[in-house]
CSV table of C-alpha atoms in Angstrom, one decimal:
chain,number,residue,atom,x,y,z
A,1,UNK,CA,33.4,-3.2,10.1
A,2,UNK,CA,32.7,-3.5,6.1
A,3,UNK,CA,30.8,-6.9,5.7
A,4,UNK,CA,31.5,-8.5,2.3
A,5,UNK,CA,28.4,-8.1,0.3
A,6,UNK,CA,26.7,-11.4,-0.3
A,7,UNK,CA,25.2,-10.1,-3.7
A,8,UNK,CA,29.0,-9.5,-5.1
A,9,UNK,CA,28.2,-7.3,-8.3
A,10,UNK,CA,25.0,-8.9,-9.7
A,11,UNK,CA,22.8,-6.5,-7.5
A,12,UNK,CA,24.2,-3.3,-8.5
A,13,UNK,CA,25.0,-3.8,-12.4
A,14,UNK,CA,22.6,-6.0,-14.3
A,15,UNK,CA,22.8,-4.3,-17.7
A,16,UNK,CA,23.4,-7.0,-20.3
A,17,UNK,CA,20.3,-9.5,-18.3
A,18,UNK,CA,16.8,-9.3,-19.1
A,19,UNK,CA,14.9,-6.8,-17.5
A,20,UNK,CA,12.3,-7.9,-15.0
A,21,UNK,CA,9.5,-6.5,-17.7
A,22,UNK,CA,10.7,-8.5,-20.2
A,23,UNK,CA,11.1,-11.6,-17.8
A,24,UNK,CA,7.5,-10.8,-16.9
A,25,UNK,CA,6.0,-11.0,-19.7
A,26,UNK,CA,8.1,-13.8,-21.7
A,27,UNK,CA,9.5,-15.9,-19.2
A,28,UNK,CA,12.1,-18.0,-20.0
A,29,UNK,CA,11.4,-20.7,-16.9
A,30,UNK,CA,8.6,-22.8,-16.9
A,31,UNK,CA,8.1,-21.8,-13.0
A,32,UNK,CA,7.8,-18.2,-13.8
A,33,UNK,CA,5.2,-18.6,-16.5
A,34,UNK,CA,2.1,-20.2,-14.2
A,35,UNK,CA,2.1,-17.3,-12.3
A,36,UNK,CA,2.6,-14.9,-14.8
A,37,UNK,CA,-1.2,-16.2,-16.3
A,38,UNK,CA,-2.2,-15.3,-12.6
A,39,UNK,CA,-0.6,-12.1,-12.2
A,40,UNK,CA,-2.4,-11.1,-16.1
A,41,UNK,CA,-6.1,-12.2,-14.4
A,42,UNK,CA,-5.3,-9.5,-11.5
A,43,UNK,CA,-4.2,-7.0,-13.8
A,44,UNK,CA,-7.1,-7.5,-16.1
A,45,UNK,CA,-9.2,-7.2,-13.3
A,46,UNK,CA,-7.8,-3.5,-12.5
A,47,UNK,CA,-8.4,-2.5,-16.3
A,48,UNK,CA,-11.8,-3.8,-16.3
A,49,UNK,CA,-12.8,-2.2,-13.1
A,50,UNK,CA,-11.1,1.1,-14.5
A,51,UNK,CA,-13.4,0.8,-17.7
A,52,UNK,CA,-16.7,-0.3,-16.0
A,53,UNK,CA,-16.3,2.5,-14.0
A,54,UNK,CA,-15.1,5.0,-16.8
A,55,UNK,CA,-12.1,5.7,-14.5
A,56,UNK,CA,-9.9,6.0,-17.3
A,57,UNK,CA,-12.0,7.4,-20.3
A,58,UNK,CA,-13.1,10.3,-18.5
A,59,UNK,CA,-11.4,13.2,-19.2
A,60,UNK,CA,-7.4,11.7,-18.6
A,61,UNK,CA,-6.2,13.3,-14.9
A,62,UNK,CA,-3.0,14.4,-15.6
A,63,UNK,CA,-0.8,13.0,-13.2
A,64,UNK,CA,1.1,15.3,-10.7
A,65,UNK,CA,4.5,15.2,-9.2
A,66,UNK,CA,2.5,14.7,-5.2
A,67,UNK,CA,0.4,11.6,-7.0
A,68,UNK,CA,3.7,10.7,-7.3
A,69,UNK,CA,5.7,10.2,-4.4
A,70,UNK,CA,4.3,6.8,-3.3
A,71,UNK,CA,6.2,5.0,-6.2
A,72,UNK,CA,9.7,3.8,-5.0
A,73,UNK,CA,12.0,3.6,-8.0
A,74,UNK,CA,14.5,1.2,-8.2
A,75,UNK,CA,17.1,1.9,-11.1
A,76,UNK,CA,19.7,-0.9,-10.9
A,77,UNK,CA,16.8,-3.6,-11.2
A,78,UNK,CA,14.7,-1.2,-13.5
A,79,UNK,CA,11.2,-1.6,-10.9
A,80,UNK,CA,9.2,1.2,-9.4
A,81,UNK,CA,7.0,-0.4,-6.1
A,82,UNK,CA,4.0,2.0,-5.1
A,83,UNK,CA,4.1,1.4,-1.3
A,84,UNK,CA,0.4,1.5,0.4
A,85,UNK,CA,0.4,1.5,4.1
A,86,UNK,CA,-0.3,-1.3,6.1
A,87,UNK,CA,0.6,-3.6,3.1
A,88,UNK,CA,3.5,-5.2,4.1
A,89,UNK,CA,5.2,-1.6,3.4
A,90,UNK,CA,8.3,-1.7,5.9
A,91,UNK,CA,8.9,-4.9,5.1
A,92,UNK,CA,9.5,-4.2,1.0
A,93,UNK,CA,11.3,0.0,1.5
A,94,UNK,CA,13.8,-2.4,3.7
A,95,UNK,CA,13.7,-5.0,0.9
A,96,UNK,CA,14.0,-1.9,-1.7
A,97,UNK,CA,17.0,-0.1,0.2
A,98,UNK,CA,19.0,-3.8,-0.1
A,99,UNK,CA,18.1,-3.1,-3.8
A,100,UNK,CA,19.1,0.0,-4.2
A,101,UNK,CA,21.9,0.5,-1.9
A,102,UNK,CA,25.0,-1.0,-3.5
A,103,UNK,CA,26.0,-3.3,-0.9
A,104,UNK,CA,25.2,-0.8,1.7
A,105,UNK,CA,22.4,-3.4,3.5
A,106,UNK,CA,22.5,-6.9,2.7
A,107,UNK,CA,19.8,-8.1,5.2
A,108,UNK,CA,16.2,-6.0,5.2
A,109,UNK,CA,15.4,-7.2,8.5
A,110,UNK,CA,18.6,-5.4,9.9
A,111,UNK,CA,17.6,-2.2,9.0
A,112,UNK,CA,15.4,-0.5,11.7
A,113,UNK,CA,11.6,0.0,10.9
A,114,UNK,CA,11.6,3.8,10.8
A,115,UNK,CA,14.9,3.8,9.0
A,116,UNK,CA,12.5,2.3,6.3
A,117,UNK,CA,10.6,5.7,6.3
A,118,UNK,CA,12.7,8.1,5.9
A,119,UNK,CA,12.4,9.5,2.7
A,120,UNK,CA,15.6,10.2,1.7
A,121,UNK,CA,16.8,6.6,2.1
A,122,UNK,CA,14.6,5.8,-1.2
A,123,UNK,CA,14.0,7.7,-4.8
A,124,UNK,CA,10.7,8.4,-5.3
A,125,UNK,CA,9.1,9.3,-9.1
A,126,UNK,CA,8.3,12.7,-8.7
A,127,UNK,CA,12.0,13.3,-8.1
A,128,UNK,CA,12.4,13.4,-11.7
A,129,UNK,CA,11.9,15.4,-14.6
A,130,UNK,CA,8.8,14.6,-16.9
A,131,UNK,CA,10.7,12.9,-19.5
A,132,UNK,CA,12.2,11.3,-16.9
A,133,UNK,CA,8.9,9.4,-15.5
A,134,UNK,CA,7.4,9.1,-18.9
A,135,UNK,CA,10.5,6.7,-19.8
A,136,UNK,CA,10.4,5.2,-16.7
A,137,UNK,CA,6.7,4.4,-16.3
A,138,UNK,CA,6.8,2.7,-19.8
A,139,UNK,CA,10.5,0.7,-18.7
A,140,UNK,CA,11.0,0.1,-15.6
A,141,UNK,CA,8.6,-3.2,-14.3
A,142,UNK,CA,6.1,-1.5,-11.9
A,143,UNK,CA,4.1,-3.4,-8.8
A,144,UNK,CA,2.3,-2.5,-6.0
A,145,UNK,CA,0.9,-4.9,-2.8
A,146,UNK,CA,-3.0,-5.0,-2.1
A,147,UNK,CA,-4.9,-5.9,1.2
A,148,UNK,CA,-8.5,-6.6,1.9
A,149,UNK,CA,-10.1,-3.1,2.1
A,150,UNK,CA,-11.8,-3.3,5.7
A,151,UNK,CA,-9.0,-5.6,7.0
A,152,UNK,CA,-6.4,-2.6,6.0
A,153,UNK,CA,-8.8,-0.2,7.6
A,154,UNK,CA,-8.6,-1.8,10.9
A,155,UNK,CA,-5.0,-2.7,11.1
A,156,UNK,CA,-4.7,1.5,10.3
A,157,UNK,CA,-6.9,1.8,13.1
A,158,UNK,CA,-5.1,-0.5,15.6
A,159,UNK,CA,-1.9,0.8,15.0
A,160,UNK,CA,-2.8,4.7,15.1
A,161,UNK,CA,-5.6,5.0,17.7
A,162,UNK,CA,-4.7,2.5,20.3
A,163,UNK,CA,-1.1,2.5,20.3
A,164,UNK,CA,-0.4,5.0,23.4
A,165,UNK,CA,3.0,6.0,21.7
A,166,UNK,CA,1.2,7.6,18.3
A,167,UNK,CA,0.8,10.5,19.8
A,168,UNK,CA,0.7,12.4,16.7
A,169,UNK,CA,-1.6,10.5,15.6
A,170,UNK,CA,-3.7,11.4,18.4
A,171,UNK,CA,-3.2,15.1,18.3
A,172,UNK,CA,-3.3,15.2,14.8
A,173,UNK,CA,-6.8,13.2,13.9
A,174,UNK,CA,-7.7,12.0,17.1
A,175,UNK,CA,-8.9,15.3,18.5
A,176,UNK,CA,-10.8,16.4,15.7
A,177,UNK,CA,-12.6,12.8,15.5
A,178,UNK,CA,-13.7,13.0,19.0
A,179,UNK,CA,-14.6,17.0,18.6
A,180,UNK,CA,-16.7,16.1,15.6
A,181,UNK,CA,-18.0,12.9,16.4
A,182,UNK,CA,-18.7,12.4,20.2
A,183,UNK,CA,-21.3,14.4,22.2
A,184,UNK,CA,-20.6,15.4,25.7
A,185,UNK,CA,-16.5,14.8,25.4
A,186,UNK,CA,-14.4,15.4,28.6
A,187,UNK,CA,-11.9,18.4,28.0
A,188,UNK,CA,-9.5,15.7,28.9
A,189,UNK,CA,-10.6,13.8,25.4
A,190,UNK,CA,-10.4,16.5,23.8
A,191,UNK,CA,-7.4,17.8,24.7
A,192,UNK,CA,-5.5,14.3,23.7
A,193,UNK,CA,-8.0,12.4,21.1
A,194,UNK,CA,-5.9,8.9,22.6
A,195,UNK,CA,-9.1,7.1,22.9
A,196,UNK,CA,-11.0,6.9,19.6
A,197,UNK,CA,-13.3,4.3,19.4
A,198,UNK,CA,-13.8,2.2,16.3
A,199,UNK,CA,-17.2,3.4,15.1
A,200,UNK,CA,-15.9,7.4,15.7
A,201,UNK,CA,-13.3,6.7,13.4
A,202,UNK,CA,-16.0,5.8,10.9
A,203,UNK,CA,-18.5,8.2,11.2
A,204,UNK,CA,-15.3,10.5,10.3
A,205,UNK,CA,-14.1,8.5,7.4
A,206,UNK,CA,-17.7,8.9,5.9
A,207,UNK,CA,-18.3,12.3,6.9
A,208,UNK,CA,-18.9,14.4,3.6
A,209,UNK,CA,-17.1,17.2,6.0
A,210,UNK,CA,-13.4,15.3,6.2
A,211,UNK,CA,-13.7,14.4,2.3
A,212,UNK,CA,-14.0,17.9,2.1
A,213,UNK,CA,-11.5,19.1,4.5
A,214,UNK,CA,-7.8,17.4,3.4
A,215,UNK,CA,-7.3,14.0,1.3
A,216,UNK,CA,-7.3,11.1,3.9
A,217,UNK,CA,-4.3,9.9,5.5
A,218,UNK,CA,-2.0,7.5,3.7
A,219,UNK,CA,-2.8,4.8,6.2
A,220,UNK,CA,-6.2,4.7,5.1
A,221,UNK,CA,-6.5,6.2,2.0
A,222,UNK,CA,-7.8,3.7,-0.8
A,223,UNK,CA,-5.3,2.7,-3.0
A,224,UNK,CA,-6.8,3.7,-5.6
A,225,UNK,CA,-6.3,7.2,-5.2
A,226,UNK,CA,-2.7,6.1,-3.6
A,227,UNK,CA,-1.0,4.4,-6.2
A,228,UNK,CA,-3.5,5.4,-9.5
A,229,UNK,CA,-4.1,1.8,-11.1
A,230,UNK,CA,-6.3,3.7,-13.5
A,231,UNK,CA,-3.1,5.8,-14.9
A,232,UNK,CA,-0.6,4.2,-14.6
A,233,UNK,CA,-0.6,0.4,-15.6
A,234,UNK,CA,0.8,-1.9,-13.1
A,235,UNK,CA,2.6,-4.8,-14.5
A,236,UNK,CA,2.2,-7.2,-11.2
A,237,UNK,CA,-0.1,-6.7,-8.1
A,238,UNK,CA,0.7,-9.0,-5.1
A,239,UNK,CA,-1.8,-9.7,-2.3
A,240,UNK,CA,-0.9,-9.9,1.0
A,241,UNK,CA,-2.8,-12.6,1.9
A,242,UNK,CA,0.2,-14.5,-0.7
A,243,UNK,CA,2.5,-11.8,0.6
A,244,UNK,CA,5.4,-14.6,0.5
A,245,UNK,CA,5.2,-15.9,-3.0
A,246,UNK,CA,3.9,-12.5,-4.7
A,247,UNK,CA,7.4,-11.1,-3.5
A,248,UNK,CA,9.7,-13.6,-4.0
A,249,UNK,CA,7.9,-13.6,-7.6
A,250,UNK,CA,9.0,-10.1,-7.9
A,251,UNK,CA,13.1,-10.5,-6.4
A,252,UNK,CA,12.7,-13.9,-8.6
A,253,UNK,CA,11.8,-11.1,-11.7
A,254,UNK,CA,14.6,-8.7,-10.5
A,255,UNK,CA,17.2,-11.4,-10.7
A,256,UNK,CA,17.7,-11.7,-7.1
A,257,UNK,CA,15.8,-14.4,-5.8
A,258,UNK,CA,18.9,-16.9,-5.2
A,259,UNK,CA,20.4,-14.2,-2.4
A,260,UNK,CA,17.4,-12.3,-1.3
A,261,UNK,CA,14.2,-13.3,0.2
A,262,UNK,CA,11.3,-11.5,1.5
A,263,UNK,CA,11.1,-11.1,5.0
A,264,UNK,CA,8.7,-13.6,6.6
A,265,UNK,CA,7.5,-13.4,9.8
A,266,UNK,CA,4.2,-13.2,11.0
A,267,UNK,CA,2.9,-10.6,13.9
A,268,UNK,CA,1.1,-12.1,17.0
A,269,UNK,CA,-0.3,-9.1,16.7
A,270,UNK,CA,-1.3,-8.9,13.0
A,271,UNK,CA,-5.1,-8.1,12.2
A,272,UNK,CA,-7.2,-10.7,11.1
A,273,UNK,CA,-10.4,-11.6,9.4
A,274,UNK,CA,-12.1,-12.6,12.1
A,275,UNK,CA,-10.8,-9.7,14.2
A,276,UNK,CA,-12.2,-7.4,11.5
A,277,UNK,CA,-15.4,-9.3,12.0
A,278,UNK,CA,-15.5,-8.1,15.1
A,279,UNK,CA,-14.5,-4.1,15.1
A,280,UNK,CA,-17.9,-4.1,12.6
A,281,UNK,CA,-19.9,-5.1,14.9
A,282,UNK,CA,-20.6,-2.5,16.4
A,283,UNK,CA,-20.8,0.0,13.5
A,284,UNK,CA,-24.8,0.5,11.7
A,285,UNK,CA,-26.0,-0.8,8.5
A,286,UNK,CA,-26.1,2.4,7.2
A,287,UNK,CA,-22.4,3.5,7.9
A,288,UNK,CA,-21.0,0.1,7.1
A,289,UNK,CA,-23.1,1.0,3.0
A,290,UNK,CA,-21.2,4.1,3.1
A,291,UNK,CA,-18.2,2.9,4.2
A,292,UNK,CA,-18.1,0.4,1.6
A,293,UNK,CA,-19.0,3.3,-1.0
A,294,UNK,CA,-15.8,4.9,-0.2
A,295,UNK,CA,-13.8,2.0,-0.9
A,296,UNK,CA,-15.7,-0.1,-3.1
A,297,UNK,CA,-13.2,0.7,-5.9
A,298,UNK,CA,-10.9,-1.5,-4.2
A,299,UNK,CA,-12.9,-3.8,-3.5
A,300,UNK,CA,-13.8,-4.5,-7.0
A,301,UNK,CA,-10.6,-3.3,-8.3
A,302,UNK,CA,-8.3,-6.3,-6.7
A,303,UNK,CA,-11.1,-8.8,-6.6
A,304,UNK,CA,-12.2,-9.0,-3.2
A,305,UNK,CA,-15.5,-9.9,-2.3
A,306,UNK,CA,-17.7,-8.1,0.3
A,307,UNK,CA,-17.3,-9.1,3.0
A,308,UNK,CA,-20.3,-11.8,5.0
A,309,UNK,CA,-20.4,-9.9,8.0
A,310,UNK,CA,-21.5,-6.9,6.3
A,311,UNK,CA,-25.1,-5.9,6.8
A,312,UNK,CA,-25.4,-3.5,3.8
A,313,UNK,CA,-28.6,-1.2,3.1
């Protein structure tokens, strides 16, 4: 059965409107303009983290098509989202494919979570040809969605060691973290890596050795080295901790926030601060300093504090 799309043909065609850059940063309604003085204190923050830590005046990294692929582009509504894991990131490829579909989805929550991650449902950036970014990355209205560092970590955590059904997850990473990082393992442990505990995972994230080895998973690599704030100049970073009003700033940008909303609804089972608390407390001063070495750039970067419970040599 076709269902009448509710967005008619504003979604699809907005050439002749403002573009959500331009809307950004010379808003034409009053509402739009207090948090646009917010949204320049978080990017200023990302520059002068970038600087402090001559990120960006070291020799420039030139970019590569597979730093890339995170960012989602959306050419109807001129935005490109870099999705990091565990950031809300189902929620906005499902808000992303209404965007970008044509009237194909008119409701995110209808689409099926790993619909959302198939790749082909969405254009990524290093689809394109260089000239093609180039004008793109200086156009097109780009954003990405941030998370408290450790909080991130062990919502990765939760969802990838613990769930029995991630079983490549558990092949994959789990067996290596208990070869490398637990004395006297069963064959049994071994063989499935389905019960990592907290503090394994880590002693393995901090492990000179896996640094080494292969870049980090997505789910818990920084975003930093996910999404490249230091090369390629964000125009809006929401938080999830104001998921709700960072992205309805965004559809509000786009031109769509009359007939499309984010998706709100919050997990019983969503990680908290005070559940974070607790997986550290178990885990030694000294690999709770290194951990934060590894992600201190986020930290600083998005303007979250370390954390009290932290215990930091």
């Amino acid at each position: 059965v076709m269902r009448r799309n509710p967005f008619g043909m504003d979604i699809c065609c907005r050439k002749g409107s403002r573009s959500p850059l331009q809307e950004l940063y010379n808003p034409t309604q009053v509402s739009l303009s207090n948090t646009a003085i917010l949204h320049q204190i978080r990017r200023d923050q990302v520059t002068d983290t970038c600087r402090a830590n001559s990120i960006s005046s070291r020799k420039r990294r030139v970019l590569t098509p597979n730093d890339l692929k995170h960012l989602v582009v959306d050419e109807d509504h001129e935005m490109i989202y870099c999705y990091v894991p565990k950031v809300a990131c189902t929620n906005w490829k499902r808000v992303m494919m209404v965007l970008t579909g044509r009237g194909k989805y008119s409701d995110p929550m209808e689409i099926p979570a790993n619909e959302a991650h198939v790749s082909s449902n969405l254009k990524t950036l290093n689809q394109y040809s260089i000239p093609e970014i180039n004008h793109r990355l200086k156009n097109y209205m780009k954003f990405l969605f941030v998370r408290e560092p450790f909080e991130r970590l062990v919502s990765a955590y939760r969802n990838k060691f613990t769930q029995k059904y991630n079983t490549s997850f558990h092949k994959r990473y789990g067996t290596k973290i208990v070869r490398r990082q637990r004395k006297n393992a069963t064959q049994e442990a071994l063989r499935k890596g389905d019960d990592v505990k907290f503090e394994e995972f880590v002693a393995y994230l901090i492990d000179p050795h896996t640094q080494r080895e292969e870049p980090f998973n997505e789910h818990w690599q920084t975003v930093y080295s996910l999404c490249h704030p230091c090369h390629i100049h964000y125009d809006l970073i929401g938080k999830y901790e104001t998921l709700e009003e960072d992205s309805n700033y965004v559809l509000q940008l786009a031109g769509v926030g009359n007939y499309l909303k984010f998706p709100t609804y919050a997990k019983s089972t969503r990680t908290t601060d005070e559940m974070t608390t607790e997986f550290f407390q178990n885990i030694s001063s000294l690999h709770q300093t290194q951990l934060y070495e590894v992600y201190k750039l986020d930290f600083l970067m998005f303007n979250y504090s370390v954390p009290s419970y932290l215990k930091l040599e």
